[in-house]
């Protein structure tokens, strides 16, 4: 008979979350079979119960044991039960490593954050080159309109999701000159094409 009737999630300190792990959660220990997951001191164990409550435990001692002839490898974790304030504080201290433009994580919350996006330094350099070329080769009476177009291109790159079709339209509205066209081509390529 399998005594691992609980299903838990492991929240690693590096932001990884492993869900759907079969376990046996006791008063001061949690038992988990297997060696495919590294559980370390400070990791959190969360158990969602059928009554809707969630218990959070902090790993004090992972207690990994190699398997033998009759007993498989697994953990006999010594844990500390965290009250709600402690659990929320511990979860907030987890570091999430995200990739991609505008990536974010919302843990049981609404996102009211303000995001700042940095422009790739090569893109920023080419936008400045575009301004320089406009100053150098465009008639003074047409420069203001051209600079406004460059400002709009820069705003697209600063936005959370720059739109290639908008940048393409703005680039095509710039004065037609070889250097301006090649800079515009670079900016379009920076958006993936």
PDB file of N, CA, C and O in Angstrom, residues 112-178:
ATOM      1  N   UNK A 112       0.342  45.052 -10.781  1.00  0.00           N
ATOM      2  CA  UNK A 112       0.223  46.505 -10.802  1.00  0.00           C
ATOM      3  C   UNK A 112       1.594  47.140 -10.991  1.00  0.00           C
ATOM      4  O   UNK A 112       1.808  48.290 -10.628  1.00  0.00           O
ATOM      5  N   UNK A 113       2.523  46.388 -11.544  1.00  0.00           N
ATOM      6  CA  UNK A 113       3.891  46.875 -11.674  1.00  0.00           C
ATOM      7  C   UNK A 113       4.038  47.779 -12.890  1.00  0.00           C
ATOM      8  O   UNK A 113       3.227  47.780 -13.802  1.00  0.00           O
ATOM      9  N   UNK A 114       5.100  48.565 -12.873  1.00  0.00           N
ATOM     10  CA  UNK A 114       5.496  49.369 -14.012  1.00  0.00           C
ATOM     11  C   UNK A 114       6.756  48.736 -14.560  1.00  0.00           C
ATOM     12  O   UNK A 114       7.699  48.485 -13.821  1.00  0.00           O
ATOM     13  N   UNK A 115       6.761  48.464 -15.839  1.00  0.00           N
ATOM     14  CA  UNK A 115       7.903  47.801 -16.448  1.00  0.00           C
ATOM     15  C   UNK A 115       8.702  48.787 -17.279  1.00  0.00           C
ATOM     16  O   UNK A 115       8.147  49.592 -18.009  1.00  0.00           O
ATOM     17  N   UNK A 116      10.007  48.701 -17.157  1.00  0.00           N
ATOM     18  CA  UNK A 116      10.909  49.511 -17.945  1.00  0.00           C
ATOM     19  C   UNK A 116      11.684  48.579 -18.851  1.00  0.00           C
ATOM     20  O   UNK A 116      12.244  47.589 -18.390  1.00  0.00           O
ATOM     21  N   UNK A 117      11.706  48.899 -20.122  1.00  0.00           N
ATOM     22  CA  UNK A 117      12.396  48.064 -21.080  1.00  0.00           C
ATOM     23  C   UNK A 117      13.591  48.825 -21.618  1.00  0.00           C
ATOM     24  O   UNK A 117      13.486  49.986 -21.988  1.00  0.00           O
ATOM     25  N   UNK A 118      14.715  48.165 -21.632  1.00  0.00           N
ATOM     26  CA  UNK A 118      15.932  48.777 -22.147  1.00  0.00           C
ATOM     27  C   UNK A 118      16.112  48.417 -23.609  1.00  0.00           C
ATOM     28  O   UNK A 118      15.898  47.277 -24.007  1.00  0.00           O
ATOM     29  N   UNK A 119      16.514  49.409 -24.370  1.00  0.00           N
ATOM     30  CA  UNK A 119      16.765  49.173 -25.785  1.00  0.00           C
ATOM     31  C   UNK A 119      18.153  48.568 -25.932  1.00  0.00           C
ATOM     32  O   UNK A 119      19.099  49.005 -25.282  1.00  0.00           O
ATOM     33  N   UNK A 120      18.261  47.590 -26.782  1.00  0.00           N
ATOM     34  CA  UNK A 120      19.543  46.993 -27.143  1.00  0.00           C
ATOM     35  C   UNK A 120      20.493  48.124 -27.524  1.00  0.00           C
ATOM     36  O   UNK A 120      20.131  49.028 -28.274  1.00  0.00           O
ATOM     37  N   UNK A 121      21.719  48.090 -27.027  1.00  0.00           N
ATOM     38  CA  UNK A 121      22.677  49.182 -27.268  1.00  0.00           C
ATOM     39  C   UNK A 121      22.968  49.368 -28.754  1.00  0.00           C
ATOM     40  O   UNK A 121      23.177  50.503 -29.206  1.00  0.00           O
ATOM     41  N   UNK A 122      22.967  48.296 -29.547  1.00  0.00           N
ATOM     42  CA  UNK A 122      23.175  48.434 -30.998  1.00  0.00           C
ATOM     43  C   UNK A 122      22.014  49.188 -31.637  1.00  0.00           C
ATOM     44  O   UNK A 122      22.220  50.021 -32.525  1.00  0.00           O
ATOM     45  N   UNK A 123      20.797  48.903 -31.195  1.00  0.00           N
ATOM     46  CA  UNK A 123      19.627  49.594 -31.732  1.00  0.00           C
ATOM     47  C   UNK A 123      19.703  51.075 -31.364  1.00  0.00           C
ATOM     48  O   UNK A 123      19.492  51.958 -32.209  1.00  0.00           O
ATOM     49  N   UNK A 124      20.014  51.354 -30.113  1.00  0.00           N
ATOM     50  CA  UNK A 124      20.122  52.742 -29.656  1.00  0.00           C
ATOM     51  C   UNK A 124      21.196  53.489 -30.457  1.00  0.00           C
ATOM     52  O   UNK A 124      20.994  54.629 -30.875  1.00  0.00           O
ATOM     53  N   UNK A 125      22.317  52.828 -30.681  1.00  0.00           N
ATOM     54  CA  UNK A 125      23.401  53.432 -31.468  1.00  0.00           C
ATOM     55  C   UNK A 125      22.939  53.750 -32.892  1.00  0.00           C
ATOM     56  O   UNK A 125      23.229  54.819 -33.431  1.00  0.00           O
ATOM     57  N   UNK A 126      22.176  52.838 -33.493  1.00  0.00           N
ATOM     58  CA  UNK A 126      21.692  53.068 -34.860  1.00  0.00           C
ATOM     59  C   UNK A 126      20.624  54.167 -34.911  1.00  0.00           C
ATOM     60  O   UNK A 126      20.544  54.895 -35.902  1.00  0.00           O
ATOM     61  N   UNK A 127      19.827  54.291 -33.875  1.00  0.00           N
ATOM     62  CA  UNK A 127      18.855  55.385 -33.826  1.00  0.00           C
ATOM     63  C   UNK A 127      19.590  56.720 -33.756  1.00  0.00           C
ATOM     64  O   UNK A 127      19.213  57.687 -34.432  1.00  0.00           O
ATOM     65  N   UNK A 128      20.652  56.778 -32.970  1.00  0.00           N
ATOM     66  CA  UNK A 128      21.461  58.007 -32.905  1.00  0.00           C
ATOM     67  C   UNK A 128      22.153  58.269 -34.242  1.00  0.00           C
ATOM     68  O   UNK A 128      22.263  59.425 -34.673  1.00  0.00           O
ATOM     69  N   UNK A 129      22.617  57.228 -34.923  1.00  0.00           N
ATOM     70  CA  UNK A 129      23.224  57.390 -36.252  1.00  0.00           C
ATOM     71  C   UNK A 129      22.194  57.943 -37.229  1.00  0.00           C
ATOM     72  O   UNK A 129      22.513  58.779 -38.085  1.00  0.00           O
ATOM     73  N   UNK A 130      20.942  57.491 -37.083  1.00  0.00           N
ATOM     74  CA  UNK A 130      19.860  57.976 -37.943  1.00  0.00           C
ATOM     75  C   UNK A 130      19.659  59.475 -37.738  1.00  0.00           C
ATOM     76  O   UNK A 130      19.555  60.232 -38.715  1.00  0.00           O
ATOM     77  N   UNK A 131      19.652  59.903 -36.503  1.00  0.00           N
ATOM     78  CA  UNK A 131      19.510  61.343 -36.215  1.00  0.00           C
ATOM     79  C   UNK A 131      20.682  62.134 -36.805  1.00  0.00           C
ATOM     80  O   UNK A 131      20.498  63.212 -37.375  1.00  0.00           O
ATOM     81  N   UNK A 132      21.870  61.591 -36.658  1.00  0.00           N
ATOM     82  CA  UNK A 132      23.063  62.250 -37.179  1.00  0.00           C
ATOM     83  C   UNK A 132      23.002  62.388 -38.699  1.00  0.00           C
ATOM     84  O   UNK A 132      23.323  63.446 -39.263  1.00  0.00           O
ATOM     85  N   UNK A 133      22.598  61.310 -39.370  1.00  0.00           N
ATOM     86  CA  UNK A 133      22.494  61.350 -40.835  1.00  0.00           C
ATOM     87  C   UNK A 133      21.423  62.335 -41.284  1.00  0.00           C
ATOM     88  O   UNK A 133      21.607  63.035 -42.278  1.00  0.00           O
ATOM     89  N   UNK A 134      20.323  62.401 -40.563  1.00  0.00           N
ATOM     90  CA  UNK A 134      19.269  63.356 -40.911  1.00  0.00           C
ATOM     91  C   UNK A 134      19.800  64.787 -40.780  1.00  0.00           C
ATOM     92  O   UNK A 134      19.586  65.636 -41.652  1.00  0.00           O
ATOM     93  N   UNK A 135      20.545  65.065 -39.699  1.00  0.00           N
ATOM     94  CA  UNK A 135      21.135  66.391 -39.509  1.00  0.00           C
ATOM     95  C   UNK A 135      22.114  66.720 -40.639  1.00  0.00           C
ATOM     96  O   UNK A 135      22.228  67.869 -41.057  1.00  0.00           O
ATOM     97  N   UNK A 136      22.814  65.695 -41.117  1.00  0.00           N
ATOM     98  CA  UNK A 136      23.867  65.907 -42.114  1.00  0.00           C
ATOM     99  C   UNK A 136      23.326  66.074 -43.534  1.00  0.00           C
ATOM    100  O   UNK A 136      23.798  66.935 -44.277  1.00  0.00           O
ATOM    101  N   UNK A 137      22.314  65.289 -43.919  1.00  0.00           N
ATOM    102  CA  UNK A 137      21.941  65.274 -45.345  1.00  0.00           C
ATOM    103  C   UNK A 137      20.527  65.779 -45.664  1.00  0.00           C
ATOM    104  O   UNK A 137      20.210  65.985 -46.822  1.00  0.00           O
ATOM    105  N   UNK A 138      19.691  65.994 -44.671  1.00  0.00           N
ATOM    106  CA  UNK A 138      18.316  66.421 -44.942  1.00  0.00           C
ATOM    107  C   UNK A 138      18.238  67.943 -44.813  1.00  0.00           C
ATOM    108  O   UNK A 138      18.839  68.540 -43.912  1.00  0.00           O
ATOM    109  N   UNK A 139      17.460  68.563 -45.721  1.00  0.00           N
ATOM    110  CA  UNK A 139      17.260  70.014 -45.670  1.00  0.00           C
ATOM    111  C   UNK A 139      16.698  70.416 -44.316  1.00  0.00           C
ATOM    112  O   UNK A 139      15.866  69.703 -43.739  1.00  0.00           O
ATOM    113  N   UNK A 140      17.117  71.572 -43.833  1.00  0.00           N
ATOM    114  CA  UNK A 140      16.725  72.056 -42.505  1.00  0.00           C
ATOM    115  C   UNK A 140      15.211  72.131 -42.369  1.00  0.00           C
ATOM    116  O   UNK A 140      14.660  71.784 -41.315  1.00  0.00           O
ATOM    117  N   UNK A 141      14.498  72.527 -43.401  1.00  0.00           N
ATOM    118  CA  UNK A 141      13.039  72.659 -43.308  1.00  0.00           C
ATOM    119  C   UNK A 141      12.328  71.306 -43.199  1.00  0.00           C
ATOM    120  O   UNK A 141      11.178  71.237 -42.784  1.00  0.00           O
ATOM    121  N   UNK A 142      12.997  70.196 -43.543  1.00  0.00           N
ATOM    122  CA  UNK A 142      12.404  68.856 -43.450  1.00  0.00           C
ATOM    123  C   UNK A 142      12.915  68.057 -42.248  1.00  0.00           C
ATOM    124  O   UNK A 142      12.409  66.987 -41.958  1.00  0.00           O
ATOM    125  N   UNK A 143      13.908  68.597 -41.560  1.00  0.00           N
ATOM    126  CA  UNK A 143      14.525  67.856 -40.452  1.00  0.00           C
ATOM    127  C   UNK A 143      13.556  67.608 -39.300  1.00  0.00           C
ATOM    128  O   UNK A 143      13.547  66.512 -38.730  1.00  0.00           O
ATOM    129  N   UNK A 144      12.723  68.594 -38.939  1.00  0.00           N
ATOM    130  CA  UNK A 144      11.817  68.422 -37.797  1.00  0.00           C
ATOM    131  C   UNK A 144      10.885  67.226 -37.994  1.00  0.00           C
ATOM    132  O   UNK A 144      10.708  66.411 -37.097  1.00  0.00           O
ATOM    133  N   UNK A 145      10.300  67.105 -39.189  1.00  0.00           N
ATOM    134  CA  UNK A 145       9.412  65.968 -39.475  1.00  0.00           C
ATOM    135  C   UNK A 145      10.175  64.643 -39.384  1.00  0.00           C
ATOM    136  O   UNK A 145       9.693  63.656 -38.819  1.00  0.00           O
ATOM    137  N   UNK A 146      11.397  64.616 -39.922  1.00  0.00           N
ATOM    138  CA  UNK A 146      12.204  63.400 -39.898  1.00  0.00           C
ATOM    139  C   UNK A 146      12.568  63.020 -38.456  1.00  0.00           C
ATOM    140  O   UNK A 146      12.546  61.835 -38.087  1.00  0.00           O
ATOM    141  N   UNK A 147      12.916  64.025 -37.643  1.00  0.00           N
ATOM    142  CA  UNK A 147      13.246  63.739 -36.243  1.00  0.00           C
ATOM    143  C   UNK A 147      12.042  63.187 -35.476  1.00  0.00           C
ATOM    144  O   UNK A 147      12.180  62.322 -34.615  1.00  0.00           O
ATOM    145  N   UNK A 148      10.841  63.681 -35.788  1.00  0.00           N
ATOM    146  CA  UNK A 148       9.632  63.152 -35.145  1.00  0.00           C
ATOM    147  C   UNK A 148       9.414  61.685 -35.516  1.00  0.00           C
ATOM    148  O   UNK A 148       8.991  60.875 -34.689  1.00  0.00           O
ATOM    149  N   UNK A 149       9.725  61.321 -36.750  1.00  0.00           N
ATOM    150  CA  UNK A 149       9.609  59.923 -37.171  1.00  0.00           C
ATOM    151  C   UNK A 149      10.617  59.061 -36.408  1.00  0.00           C
ATOM    152  O   UNK A 149      10.281  57.974 -35.919  1.00  0.00           O
ATOM    153  N   UNK A 150      11.851  59.563 -36.270  1.00  0.00           N
ATOM    154  CA  UNK A 150      12.871  58.821 -35.523  1.00  0.00           C
ATOM    155  C   UNK A 150      12.445  58.661 -34.061  1.00  0.00           C
ATOM    156  O   UNK A 150      12.614  57.588 -33.469  1.00  0.00           O
ATOM    157  N   UNK A 151      11.858  59.717 -33.479  1.00  0.00           N
ATOM    158  CA  UNK A 151      11.357  59.624 -32.095  1.00  0.00           C
ATOM    159  C   UNK A 151      10.289  58.535 -31.975  1.00  0.00           C
ATOM    160  O   UNK A 151      10.268  57.764 -31.004  1.00  0.00           O
ATOM    161  N   UNK A 152       9.416  58.445 -32.973  1.00  0.00           N
ATOM    162  CA  UNK A 152       8.366  57.419 -32.965  1.00  0.00           C
ATOM    163  C   UNK A 152       8.971  56.013 -33.096  1.00  0.00           C
ATOM    164  O   UNK A 152       8.512  55.060 -32.450  1.00  0.00           O
ATOM    165  N   UNK A 153      10.025  55.881 -33.911  1.00  0.00           N
ATOM    166  CA  UNK A 153      10.719  54.591 -34.033  1.00  0.00           C
ATOM    167  C   UNK A 153      11.324  54.214 -32.688  1.00  0.00           C
ATOM    168  O   UNK A 153      11.197  53.082 -32.221  1.00  0.00           O
ATOM    169  N   UNK A 154      11.974  55.174 -32.035  1.00  0.00           N
ATOM    170  CA  UNK A 154      12.587  54.907 -30.732  1.00  0.00           C
ATOM    171  C   UNK A 154      11.537  54.487 -29.705  1.00  0.00           C
ATOM    172  O   UNK A 154      11.756  53.560 -28.922  1.00  0.00           O
ATOM    173  N   UNK A 155      10.379  55.129 -29.725  1.00  0.00           N
ATOM    174  CA  UNK A 155       9.301  54.767 -28.792  1.00  0.00           C
ATOM    175  C   UNK A 155       8.818  53.338 -29.037  1.00  0.00           C
ATOM    176  O   UNK A 155       8.491  52.626 -28.092  1.00  0.00           O
ATOM    177  N   UNK A 156       8.787  52.913 -30.283  1.00  0.00           N
ATOM    178  CA  UNK A 156       8.409  51.528 -30.573  1.00  0.00           C
ATOM    179  C   UNK A 156       9.394  50.557 -29.927  1.00  0.00           C
ATOM    180  O   UNK A 156       8.990  49.584 -29.310  1.00  0.00           O
ATOM    181  N   UNK A 157      10.692  50.854 -30.030  1.00  0.00           N
ATOM    182  CA  UNK A 157      11.693  49.970 -29.438  1.00  0.00           C
ATOM    183  C   UNK A 157      11.660  50.022 -27.910  1.00  0.00           C
ATOM    184  O   UNK A 157      12.044  49.062 -27.254  1.00  0.00           O
ATOM    185  N   UNK A 158      11.186  51.113 -27.346  1.00  0.00           N
ATOM    186  CA  UNK A 158      11.093  51.225 -25.882  1.00  0.00           C
ATOM    187  C   UNK A 158       9.828  50.566 -25.348  1.00  0.00           C
ATOM    188  O   UNK A 158       9.717  50.336 -24.154  1.00  0.00           O
ATOM    189  N   UNK A 159       8.871  50.293 -26.223  1.00  0.00           N
ATOM    190  CA  UNK A 159       7.605  49.711 -25.770  1.00  0.00           C
ATOM    191  C   UNK A 159       7.791  48.240 -25.413  1.00  0.00           C
ATOM    192  O   UNK A 159       8.779  47.606 -25.796  1.00  0.00           O
ATOM    193  N   UNK A 160       6.811  47.700 -24.686  1.00  0.00           N
ATOM    194  CA  UNK A 160       6.878  46.302 -24.260  1.00  0.00           C
ATOM    195  C   UNK A 160       6.924  45.360 -25.457  1.00  0.00           C
ATOM    196  O   UNK A 160       7.654  44.381 -25.465  1.00  0.00           O
ATOM    197  N   UNK A 161       6.132  45.665 -26.478  1.00  0.00           N
ATOM    198  CA  UNK A 161       6.084  44.813 -27.668  1.00  0.00           C
ATOM    199  C   UNK A 161       6.206  45.687 -28.914  1.00  0.00           C
ATOM    200  O   UNK A 161       5.194  46.129 -29.467  1.00  0.00           O
ATOM    201  N   UNK A 162       7.434  45.946 -29.352  1.00  0.00           N
ATOM    202  CA  UNK A 162       7.592  46.754 -30.565  1.00  0.00           C
ATOM    203  C   UNK A 162       6.924  46.067 -31.756  1.00  0.00           C
ATOM    204  O   UNK A 162       7.048  44.863 -31.927  1.00  0.00           O
ATOM    205  N   UNK A 163       6.209  46.838 -32.547  1.00  0.00           N
ATOM    206  CA  UNK A 163       5.480  46.293 -33.695  1.00  0.00           C
ATOM    207  C   UNK A 163       6.284  46.520 -34.971  1.00  0.00           C
ATOM    208  O   UNK A 163       6.554  47.654 -35.354  1.00  0.00           O
ATOM    209  N   UNK A 164       6.644  45.438 -35.613  1.00  0.00           N
ATOM    210  CA  UNK A 164       7.467  45.499 -36.818  1.00  0.00           C
ATOM    211  C   UNK A 164       6.771  46.287 -37.926  1.00  0.00           C
ATOM    212  O   UNK A 164       7.409  47.079 -38.631  1.00  0.00           O
ATOM    213  N   UNK A 165       5.472  46.090 -38.095  1.00  0.00           N
ATOM    214  CA  UNK A 165       4.750  46.771 -39.180  1.00  0.00           C
ATOM    215  C   UNK A 165       4.766  48.288 -38.969  1.00  0.00           C
ATOM    216  O   UNK A 165       4.887  49.053 -39.942  1.00  0.00           O
ATOM    217  N   UNK A 166       4.701  48.730 -37.718  1.00  0.00           N
ATOM    218  CA  UNK A 166       4.745  50.171 -37.444  1.00  0.00           C
ATOM    219  C   UNK A 166       6.137  50.715 -37.715  1.00  0.00           C
ATOM    220  O   UNK A 166       6.302  51.756 -38.357  1.00  0.00           O
ATOM    221  N   UNK A 167       7.172  49.996 -37.246  1.00  0.00           N
ATOM    222  CA  UNK A 167       8.546  50.440 -37.487  1.00  0.00           C
ATOM    223  C   UNK A 167       8.822  50.474 -38.991  1.00  0.00           C
ATOM    224  O   UNK A 167       9.429  51.419 -39.506  1.00  0.00           O
ATOM    225  N   UNK A 168       8.348  49.478 -39.729  1.00  0.00           N
ATOM    226  CA  UNK A 168       8.550  49.423 -41.177  1.00  0.00           C
ATOM    227  C   UNK A 168       7.895  50.624 -41.860  1.00  0.00           C
ATOM    228  O   UNK A 168       8.485  51.261 -42.737  1.00  0.00           O
ATOM    229  N   UNK A 169       6.689  50.967 -41.435  1.00  0.00           N
ATOM    230  CA  UNK A 169       5.984  52.122 -41.999  1.00  0.00           C
ATOM    231  C   UNK A 169       6.721  53.413 -41.680  1.00  0.00           C
ATOM    232  O   UNK A 169       6.879  54.280 -42.549  1.00  0.00           O
ATOM    233  N   UNK A 170       7.198  53.540 -40.442  1.00  0.00           N
ATOM    234  CA  UNK A 170       7.932  54.741 -40.048  1.00  0.00           C
ATOM    235  C   UNK A 170       9.247  54.860 -40.825  1.00  0.00           C
ATOM    236  O   UNK A 170       9.601  55.946 -41.300  1.00  0.00           O
ATOM    237  N   UNK A 171       9.972  53.750 -40.969  1.00  0.00           N
ATOM    238  CA  UNK A 171      11.236  53.768 -41.714  1.00  0.00           C
ATOM    239  C   UNK A 171      10.990  54.181 -43.160  1.00  0.00           C
ATOM    240  O   UNK A 171      11.741  54.968 -43.734  1.00  0.00           O
ATOM    241  N   UNK A 172       9.910  53.678 -43.758  1.00  0.00           N
ATOM    242  CA  UNK A 172       9.624  54.020 -45.162  1.00  0.00           C
ATOM    243  C   UNK A 172       9.221  55.488 -45.319  1.00  0.00           C
ATOM    244  O   UNK A 172       9.317  56.041 -46.412  1.00  0.00           O
ATOM    245  N   UNK A 173       8.801  56.140 -44.225  1.00  0.00           N
ATOM    246  CA  UNK A 173       8.428  57.561 -44.278  1.00  0.00           C
ATOM    247  C   UNK A 173       9.634  58.485 -44.134  1.00  0.00           C
ATOM    248  O   UNK A 173       9.511  59.694 -44.313  1.00  0.00           O
ATOM    249  N   UNK A 174      10.801  57.930 -43.812  1.00  0.00           N
ATOM    250  CA  UNK A 174      12.010  58.742 -43.690  1.00  0.00           C
ATOM    251  C   UNK A 174      12.483  59.175 -45.077  1.00  0.00           C
ATOM    252  O   UNK A 174      12.177  58.532 -46.082  1.00  0.00           O
ATOM    253  N   UNK A 175      13.258  60.266 -45.125  1.00  0.00           N
ATOM    254  CA  UNK A 175      13.809  60.691 -46.431  1.00  0.00           C
ATOM    255  C   UNK A 175      14.621  59.560 -47.069  1.00  0.00           C
ATOM    256  O   UNK A 175      15.287  58.789 -46.377  1.00  0.00           O
ATOM    257  N   UNK A 176      14.535  59.478 -48.387  1.00  0.00           N
ATOM    258  CA  UNK A 176      15.206  58.395 -49.112  1.00  0.00           C
ATOM    259  C   UNK A 176      16.660  58.773 -49.371  1.00  0.00           C
ATOM    260  O   UNK A 176      16.948  59.657 -50.157  1.00  0.00           O
ATOM    261  N   UNK A 177      17.529  58.086 -48.664  1.00  0.00           N
ATOM    262  CA  UNK A 177      18.974  58.254 -48.853  1.00  0.00           C
ATOM    263  C   UNK A 177      19.616  56.924 -48.493  1.00  0.00           C
ATOM    264  O   UNK A 177      19.112  56.194 -47.628  1.00  0.00           O
ATOM    265  N   UNK A 178      20.741  56.596 -49.138  1.00  0.00           N
ATOM    266  CA  UNK A 178      21.380  55.290 -48.952  1.00  0.00           C
ATOM    267  C   UNK A 178      21.700  54.970 -47.504  1.00  0.00           C
ATOM    268  O   UNK A 178      21.380  53.890 -47.010  1.00  0.00           O
TER     269      UNK A 178
END
